PDB file of C-alpha atoms in Angstrom:
ATOM      1  CA  MET A   1     107.879 162.442  63.140  1.00 40.00           C
ATOM      2  CA  ALA A   2     110.304 165.217  63.960  1.00 41.00           C
ATOM      3  CA  ALA A   3     110.276 164.585  67.765  1.00 41.00           C
ATOM      4  CA  SER A   4     110.606 160.712  66.788  1.00 44.00           C
ATOM      5  CA  GLN A   5     113.701 161.268  64.895  1.00 44.00           C
ATOM      6  CA  ALA A   6     115.255 163.575  67.229  1.00 42.00           C
ATOM      7  CA  ARG A   7     114.629 161.138  70.123  1.00 50.00           C
ATOM      8  CA  ASN A   8     116.348 158.251  68.118  1.00 60.00           C
ATOM      9  CA  ALA A   9     119.143 160.511  66.728  1.00 62.00           C
ATOM     10  CA  GLY A  10     122.636 158.806  67.533  1.00 84.00           C
ATOM     11  CA  LEU A  11     120.971 155.508  68.142  1.00 93.00           C
ATOM     12  CA  PRO A  12     122.085 152.299  66.437  1.00 95.00           C
ATOM     13  CA  ILE A  13     119.825 151.132  63.545  1.00 96.00           C
ATOM     14  CA  ILE A  14     117.952 148.000  63.960  1.00 97.00           C
ATOM     15  CA  ASN A  15     116.029 146.096  61.290  1.00 96.00           C
ATOM     16  CA  LEU A  16     112.405 145.378  62.883  1.00 97.00           C
ATOM     17  CA  LEU A  17     110.912 142.247  61.320  1.00 95.00           C
ATOM     18  CA  ARG A  18     107.450 141.379  62.189  1.00 95.00           C
ATOM     19  CA  LEU A  19     106.017 137.955  61.363  1.00 94.00           C
ATOM     20  CA  LYS A  20     102.833 136.113  61.990  1.00 95.00           C
ATOM     21  CA  GLY A  21     102.623 132.301  62.050  1.00 95.00           C
ATOM     22  CA  VAL A  22     105.824 131.606  60.352  1.00 95.00           C
ATOM     23  CA  SER A  23     107.128 128.014  61.077  1.00 95.00           C
ATOM     24  CA  ILE A  24     109.805 127.684  64.017  1.00 95.00           C
ATOM     25  CA  LEU A  25     112.062 125.963  61.445  1.00 95.00           C
ATOM     26  CA  GLN A  26     111.755 128.602  59.088  1.00 94.00           C
ATOM     27  CA  GLN A  27     112.412 131.292  61.644  1.00 94.00           C
ATOM     28  CA  LEU A  28     115.510 129.439  63.083  1.00 93.00           C
ATOM     29  CA  HIS A  29     116.949 129.293  59.294  1.00 93.00           C
ATOM     30  CA  LEU A  30     116.327 132.976  58.865  1.00 93.00           C
ATOM     31  CA  GLU A  31     118.123 133.720  62.080  1.00 91.00           C
ATOM     32  CA  GLU A  32     121.099 131.624  61.226  1.00 91.00           C
ATOM     33  CA  ARG A  33     121.298 133.255  58.047  1.00 91.00           C
ATOM     34  CA  LEU A  34     121.219 136.588  59.260  1.00 91.00           C
ATOM     35  CA  LEU A  35     123.825 135.738  62.097  1.00 88.00           C
ATOM     36  CA  ARG A  36     126.303 134.310  59.859  1.00 87.00           C
ATOM     37  CA  THR A  37     125.837 136.754  56.779  1.00 88.00           C
ATOM     38  CA  SER A  38     124.517 139.995  57.826  1.00 88.00           C
ATOM     39  CA  SER A  39     126.537 142.864  59.698  1.00 88.00           C
ATOM     40  CA  GLU A  40     123.320 144.805  60.618  1.00 93.00           C
ATOM     41  CA  ASN A  41     121.309 144.566  63.782  1.00 95.00           C
ATOM     42  CA  TRP A  42     118.072 142.731  63.567  1.00 95.00           C
ATOM     43  CA  CYS A  43     114.823 142.300  65.966  1.00 95.00           C
ATOM     44  CA  ILE A  44     112.577 139.481  64.789  1.00 95.00           C
ATOM     45  CA  ILE A  45     109.036 139.174  66.318  1.00 96.00           C
ATOM     46  CA  ASN A  46     107.011 136.097  65.139  1.00 95.00           C
ATOM     47  CA  ASP A  47     103.304 135.877  66.488  1.00 96.00           C
ATOM     48  CA  GLY A  48     103.025 132.058  66.824  1.00 95.00           C
ATOM     49  CA  THR A  49     104.046 128.999  64.692  1.00 94.00           C
ATOM     50  CA  THR A  50     102.295 126.689  62.372  1.00 90.00           C
ATOM     51  CA  ARG A  51     101.946 123.669  64.805  1.00 92.00           C
ATOM     52  CA  PRO A  52     103.151 122.370  67.989  1.00 95.00           C
ATOM     53  CA  THR A  53     106.741 121.531  67.944  1.00 96.00           C
ATOM     54  CA  ILE A  54     109.558 120.258  70.210  1.00 96.00           C
ATOM     55  CA  VAL A  55     112.715 122.283  70.023  1.00 94.00           C
ATOM     56  CA  MET A  56     115.925 121.206  71.290  1.00 92.00           C
ATOM     57  CA  GLY A  57     119.224 123.007  71.707  1.00 89.00           C
ATOM     58  CA  VAL A  58     122.191 121.982  69.382  1.00 87.00           C
ATOM     59  CA  SER A  59     123.593 119.314  71.964  1.00 87.00           C
ATOM     60  CA  GLY A  60     120.175 118.108  72.954  1.00 87.00           C
ATOM     61  CA  LYS A  61     119.979 114.246  72.832  1.00 88.00           C
ATOM     62  CA  PRO A  62     116.300 112.987  72.187  1.00 89.00           C
ATOM     63  CA  LYS A  63     116.963 110.088  74.281  1.00 86.00           C
ATOM     64  CA  GLU A  64     117.582 112.057  77.445  1.00 88.00           C
ATOM     65  CA  LEU A  65     114.918 114.696  76.937  1.00 91.00           C
ATOM     66  CA  LEU A  66     111.962 113.155  74.951  1.00 91.00           C
ATOM     67  CA  GLU A  67     109.481 110.561  75.443  1.00 91.00           C
ATOM     68  CA  THR A  68     110.383 109.053  72.088  1.00 90.00           C
ATOM     69  CA  ASP A  69     107.464 106.421  71.722  1.00 90.00           C
ATOM     70  CA  ALA A  70     104.896 109.151  72.604  1.00 92.00           C
ATOM     71  CA  VAL A  71     106.660 111.679  70.186  1.00 93.00           C
ATOM     72  CA  LEU A  72     106.557 109.241  67.435  1.00 93.00           C
ATOM     73  CA  ARG A  73     103.110 107.956  67.966  1.00 93.00           C
ATOM     74  CA  ASP A  74     101.716 111.485  68.146  1.00 94.00           C
ATOM     75  CA  GLU A  75     103.761 112.713  65.216  1.00 94.00           C
ATOM     76  CA  ILE A  76     105.265 115.672  67.077  1.00 95.00           C
ATOM     77  CA  PRO A  77     107.996 117.431  64.865  1.00 96.00           C
ATOM     78  CA  VAL A  78     111.440 117.544  66.758  1.00 96.00           C
ATOM     79  CA  ILE A  79     113.899 120.290  65.589  1.00 95.00           C
ATOM     80  CA  ARG A  80     117.506 120.451  66.731  1.00 93.00           C
ATOM     81  CA  ARG A  81     118.185 124.368  66.513  1.00 92.00           C
ATOM     82  CA  PHE A  82     121.835 125.872  65.926  1.00 89.00           C
ATOM     83  CA  THR A  83     121.889 127.523  69.263  1.00 86.00           C
ATOM     84  CA  GLY A  84     122.497 126.106  72.911  1.00 82.00           C
ATOM     85  CA  GLY A  85     119.878 126.183  75.676  1.00 79.00           C
ATOM     86  CA  GLY A  86     117.115 123.987  76.846  1.00 82.00           C
ATOM     87  CA  THR A  87     114.189 121.933  75.369  1.00 88.00           C
ATOM     88  CA  VAL A  88     110.766 123.810  74.693  1.00 88.00           C
ATOM     89  CA  ILE A  89     107.598 123.086  73.025  1.00 91.00           C
ATOM     90  CA  VAL A  90     106.308 125.854  70.991  1.00 93.00           C
ATOM     91  CA  ASP A  91     103.019 126.422  69.188  1.00 94.00           C
ATOM     92  CA  GLN A  92     100.335 129.004  67.873  1.00 94.00           C
ATOM     93  CA  GLY A  93     100.573 130.566  71.383  1.00 92.00           C
ATOM     94  CA  THR A  94     104.057 131.270  71.517  1.00 91.00           C
ATOM     95  CA  ILE A  95     105.521 134.602  70.666  1.00 91.00           C
ATOM     96  CA  PHE A  96     108.943 134.726  69.627  1.00 92.00           C
ATOM     97  CA  VAL A  97     111.337 137.655  69.827  1.00 91.00           C
ATOM     98  CA  THR A  98     114.930 137.275  68.850  1.00 91.00           C
ATOM     99  CA  PHE A  99     117.626 140.006  68.824  1.00 91.00           C
ATOM    100  CA  ILE A 100     120.767 139.571  66.484  1.00 90.00           C
ATOM    101  CA  CYS A 101     123.078 142.494  67.431  1.00 91.00           C
ATOM    102  CA  ASN A 102     126.678 143.573  66.791  1.00 88.00           C
ATOM    103  CA  LYS A 103     128.816 143.586  69.936  1.00 84.00           C
ATOM    104  CA  ASP A 104     128.988 147.477  70.007  1.00 87.00           C
ATOM    105  CA  ALA A 105     125.268 147.955  69.484  1.00 90.00           C
ATOM    106  CA  ILE A 106     124.726 148.282  73.317  1.00 89.00           C
ATOM    107  CA  PRO A 107     127.853 150.036  74.636  1.00 88.00           C
ATOM    108  CA  GLY A 108     129.208 148.385  77.777  1.00 89.00           C
ATOM    109  CA  LEU A 109     127.147 145.192  77.532  1.00 87.00           C
ATOM    110  CA  GLN A 110     129.171 142.039  78.161  1.00 86.00           C
ATOM    111  CA  SER A 111     128.636 139.180  75.992  1.00 81.00           C
ATOM    112  CA  TYR A 112     127.589 136.782  78.463  1.00 81.00           C
ATOM    113  CA  PRO A 113     124.168 135.227  79.203  1.00 80.00           C
ATOM    114  CA  ARG A 114     123.299 137.011  82.538  1.00 84.00           C
ATOM    115  CA  PRO A 115     124.244 140.628  81.174  1.00 86.00           C
ATOM    116  CA  ILE A 116     122.305 139.947  78.003  1.00 86.00           C
ATOM    117  CA  MET A 117     119.208 138.692  79.768  1.00 86.00           C
ATOM    118  CA  SER A 118     119.656 141.681  82.343  1.00 89.00           C
ATOM    119  CA  TRP A 119     119.487 144.171  79.400  1.00 90.00           C
ATOM    120  CA  SER A 120     116.729 142.674  77.375  1.00 88.00           C
ATOM    121  CA  SER A 121     114.634 142.704  80.471  1.00 90.00           C
ATOM    122  CA  LEU A 122     114.865 146.605  80.520  1.00 91.00           C
ATOM    123  CA  ILE A 123     112.927 146.383  76.961  1.00 90.00           C
ATOM    124  CA  TYR A 124     109.878 144.853  78.891  1.00 88.00           C
ATOM    125  CA  LYS A 125     110.167 146.824  82.235  1.00 88.00           C
ATOM    126  CA  ASN A 126     108.109 149.691  81.038  1.00 87.00           C
ATOM    127  CA  MET A 127     105.390 147.543  79.622  1.00 89.00           C
ATOM    128  CA  PHE A 128     104.667 145.961  82.661  1.00 89.00           C
ATOM    129  CA  GLN A 129     104.251 149.163  84.832  1.00 86.00           C
ATOM    130  CA  GLY A 130     100.945 149.281  86.417  1.00 84.00           C
ATOM    131  CA  ILE A 131     100.165 145.552  85.471  1.00 86.00           C
ATOM    132  CA  GLY A 132     102.261 143.511  87.305  1.00 82.00           C
ATOM    133  CA  GLU A 133     105.530 143.157  89.320  1.00 88.00           C
ATOM    134  CA  PHE A 134     108.070 142.471  86.575  1.00 90.00           C
ATOM    135  CA  GLY A 135     111.484 141.334  87.160  1.00 88.00           C
ATOM    136  CA  LEU A 136     114.442 139.240  86.066  1.00 88.00           C
ATOM    137  CA  ARG A 137     115.079 136.157  88.550  1.00 83.00           C
ATOM    138  CA  GLU A 138     118.074 133.991  87.526  1.00 76.00           C
ATOM    139  CA  ASN A 139     117.586 133.797  83.892  1.00 76.00           C
ATOM    140  CA  ASP A 140     113.881 134.018  83.950  1.00 82.00           C
ATOM    141  CA  TYR A 141     111.193 136.898  83.274  1.00 87.00           C
ATOM    142  CA  VAL A 142     108.782 136.852  86.174  1.00 88.00           C
ATOM    143  CA  LEU A 143     105.543 138.693  87.215  1.00 89.00           C
ATOM    144  CA  GLY A 144     105.630 138.414  90.910  1.00 87.00           C
ATOM    145  CA  ASN A 145     106.660 134.964  91.849  1.00 84.00           C
ATOM    146  CA  ARG A 146     105.862 133.199  88.533  1.00 85.00           C
ATOM    147  CA  LYS A 147     107.746 133.139  85.436  1.00 84.00           C
ATOM    148  CA  PHE A 148     106.348 133.484  81.844  1.00 84.00           C
ATOM    149  CA  GLY A 149     109.379 133.532  79.834  1.00 79.00           C
ATOM    150  CA  GLY A 150     113.208 133.069  79.583  1.00 69.00           C
ATOM    151  CA  ASN A 151     115.504 130.250  80.255  1.00 54.00           C
ATOM    152  CA  ALA A 152     114.601 126.831  81.970  1.00 38.00           C
ATOM    153  CA  GLN A 153     117.533 125.867  84.272  1.00 31.00           C
ATOM    154  CA  SER A 154     115.901 123.996  87.018  1.00 29.00           C
ATOM    155  CA  ILE A 155     113.679 121.628  88.105  1.00 29.00           C
ATOM    156  CA  THR A 156     111.436 121.958  91.127  1.00 34.00           C
ATOM    157  CA  LYS A 157     109.777 118.780  93.081  1.00 41.00           C
ATOM    158  CA  ASN A 158     106.471 118.544  94.448  1.00 43.00           C
ATOM    159  CA  ARG A 159     105.250 122.146  93.172  1.00 66.00           C
ATOM    160  CA  ASN A 160     101.987 122.602  91.218  1.00 49.00           C
ATOM    161  CA  HIS A 161     102.724 123.866  87.695  1.00 44.00           C
ATOM    162  CA  VAL A 162     100.452 126.676  87.856  1.00 50.00           C
ATOM    163  CA  GLU A 163     102.077 128.004  91.167  1.00 55.00           C
ATOM    164  CA  PHE A 164     105.506 129.064  89.319  1.00 63.00           C
ATOM    165  CA  ILE A 165     104.115 129.475  85.712  1.00 79.00           C
ATOM    166  CA  CYS A 166     101.870 132.300  84.497  1.00 81.00           C
ATOM    167  CA  ARG A 167     100.246 132.990  81.048  1.00 82.00           C
ATOM    168  CA  LEU A 168     100.817 136.620  79.617  1.00 84.00           C
ATOM    169  CA  LYS A 169      97.013 136.287  78.439  1.00 87.00           C
ATOM    170  CA  GLU A 170      96.171 136.947  81.942  1.00 86.00           C
ATOM    171  CA  PHE A 171      97.699 140.357  81.825  1.00 89.00           C
ATOM    172  CA  MET A 172      97.678 141.719  78.383  1.00 91.00           C
ATOM    173  CA  SER A 173      96.787 140.986  74.698  1.00 93.00           C
ATOM    174  CA  ARG A 174      99.231 139.585  72.446  1.00 93.00           C
ATOM    175  CA  SER A 175      99.087 142.873  70.344  1.00 94.00           C
ATOM    176  CA  ASP A 176      99.806 145.017  73.303  1.00 94.00           C
ATOM    177  CA  PHE A 177     102.728 142.655  74.209  1.00 93.00           C
ATOM    178  CA  ILE A 178     104.230 142.795  70.706  1.00 95.00           C
ATOM    179  CA  ASN A 179     103.421 146.725  70.506  1.00 95.00           C
ATOM    180  CA  GLY A 180     105.028 147.143  73.847  1.00 95.00           C
ATOM    181  CA  THR A 181     108.211 145.056  72.707  1.00 95.00           C
ATOM    182  CA  THR A 182     108.543 147.446  69.789  1.00 96.00           C
ATOM    183  CA  ASP A 183     108.134 150.591  71.762  1.00 96.00           C
ATOM    184  CA  GLY A 184     110.870 148.942  74.214  1.00 95.00           C
ATOM    185  CA  VAL A 185     113.351 148.254  71.151  1.00 96.00           C
ATOM    186  CA  ALA A 186     112.795 151.772  70.119  1.00 96.00           C
ATOM    187  CA  ALA A 187     114.471 153.339  73.349  1.00 94.00           C
ATOM    188  CA  TYR A 188     117.629 151.624  72.590  1.00 94.00           C
ATOM    189  CA  PHE A 189     117.618 151.457  68.548  1.00 96.00           C
ATOM    190  CA  SER A 190     116.503 153.497  65.717  1.00 97.00           C
ATOM    191  CA  LEU A 191     113.808 151.272  64.067  1.00 97.00           C
ATOM    192  CA  ARG A 192     114.032 150.202  60.275  1.00 95.00           C
ATOM    193  CA  SER A 193     111.618 148.095  58.383  1.00 93.00           C
ATOM    194  CA  PRO A 194     113.423 145.908  55.854  1.00 90.00           C
ATOM    195  CA  ASP A 195     112.108 144.822  52.671  1.00 82.00           C
ATOM    196  CA  ALA A 196     111.946 141.541  51.015  1.00 72.00           C
ATOM    197  CA  ASP A 197     115.311 142.391  49.360  1.00 73.00           C
ATOM    198  CA  ASP A 198     116.904 142.772  52.378  1.00 72.00           C
ATOM    199  CA  ILE A 199     115.948 139.376  53.494  1.00 76.00           C
ATOM    200  CA  GLN A 200     116.666 137.658  50.146  1.00 71.00           C
ATOM    201  CA  ASN A 201     120.137 139.056  49.947  1.00 70.00           C
ATOM    202  CA  HIS A 202     121.128 136.807  52.670  1.00 67.00           C
ATOM    203  CA  SER A 203     119.501 133.589  51.789  1.00 63.00           C
ATOM    204  CA  SER A 204     121.740 132.387  49.067  1.00 63.00           C
ATOM    205  CA  GLN A 205     124.804 130.448  49.356  1.00 70.00           C
ATOM    206  CA  PHE A 206     124.321 129.498  53.010  1.00 80.00           C
ATOM    207  CA  GLU A 207     123.219 126.089  54.501  1.00 86.00           C
ATOM    208  CA  PRO A 208     121.337 126.486  58.130  1.00 90.00           C
ATOM    209  CA  SER A 209     122.386 123.804  60.402  1.00 91.00           C
ATOM    210  CA  SER A 210     118.766 123.839  62.322  1.00 93.00           C
ATOM    211  CA  LYS A 211     117.124 120.661  61.269  1.00 94.00           C
ATOM    212  CA  LEU A 212     114.002 118.702  61.485  1.00 95.00           C
ATOM    213  CA  LEU A 213     114.859 115.385  63.063  1.00 94.00           C
ATOM    214  CA  THR A 214     113.482 112.285  60.968  1.00 94.00           C
ATOM    215  CA  ARG A 215     111.456 109.562  62.629  1.00 91.00           C
ATOM    216  CA  GLN A 216     114.227 107.362  61.908  1.00 91.00           C
ATOM    217  CA  GLU A 217     116.830 109.547  63.502  1.00 88.00           C
ATOM    218  CA  LEU A 218     114.300 109.601  66.662  1.00 89.00           C
ATOM    219  CA  ARG A 219     113.973 105.541  66.517  1.00 85.00           C
ATOM    220  CA  ASP A 220     117.948 105.144  66.493  1.00 81.00           C
ATOM    221  CA  GLU A 221     118.273 107.576  69.205  1.00 70.00           C
ATOM    222  CA  ALA A 222     115.829 105.146  71.507  1.00 64.00           C
ATOM    223  CA  SER A 223     117.580 102.100  70.116  1.00 61.00           C
ATOM    224  CA  ILE A 224     120.967 103.434  71.296  1.00 51.00           C
ATOM    225  CA  GLU A 225     119.366 104.107  74.686  1.00 47.00           C
ATOM    226  CA  LEU A 226     117.998 100.608  74.900  1.00 44.00           C
ATOM    227  CA  VAL A 227     121.425  99.048  74.009  1.00 46.00           C
ATOM    228  CA  GLY A 228     123.178 101.087  76.437  1.00 43.00           C
ATOM    229  CA  THR A 229     121.009  99.977  79.347  1.00 42.00           C
ATOM    230  CA  ILE A 230     121.178  96.357  78.400  1.00 46.00           C
ATOM    231  CA  SER A 231     125.013  96.489  78.483  1.00 45.00           C
ATOM    232  CA  GLN A 232     124.984  98.374  81.629  1.00 46.00           C
ATOM    233  CA  ALA A 233     122.654  95.625  82.995  1.00 47.00           C
ATOM    234  CA  LEU A 234     124.988  92.971  81.915  1.00 42.00           C
TER     235      LEU A 234
END
């Protein structure tokens, strides 16, 4: 314990919150509350979510990103989150890692996507030593030539899916990944375990903007697309 405290002396404090199976909507609401109302640093690790769910960025348009008829038929929840970025499908097999940090938590880090992704890749680098050739390519985490996380920014035609995507379970267990992430965070922060009161204090008098789209909203989007198509044809 003494050696650990000496190693972490002078590092900024981060609240490490480990969750299991919390719904992605609940997680997004918690993240936004902490982002808007807390002045502390946070790392949230959520091991899986309750059911398969589509999550779109704040400016995402269902008519452009989804096969609306199939989504409605299969009753798949669709969430528009409060942050930007692409559209993803998450489920029980997804591990979520979120950082909410003050600008000065990492000295010299520029507040732009590429520098932030470069810094976050350092947290995972040691975890994959001896397991795979880990790196950051564009805005994706990769093992060799196949990605396993990050931002989806391009579409490659005429390429088999398994040729550029890999599954982490091929390389390590879920618990090893989560524990390795915790160890990586500890290299840059002094870890603190928040209690229920720490979370509850940020839950009142704030209305998060991430929302579950209703079936009617999805139908309306599809109708708008149909009307637009007819108008162009005329």
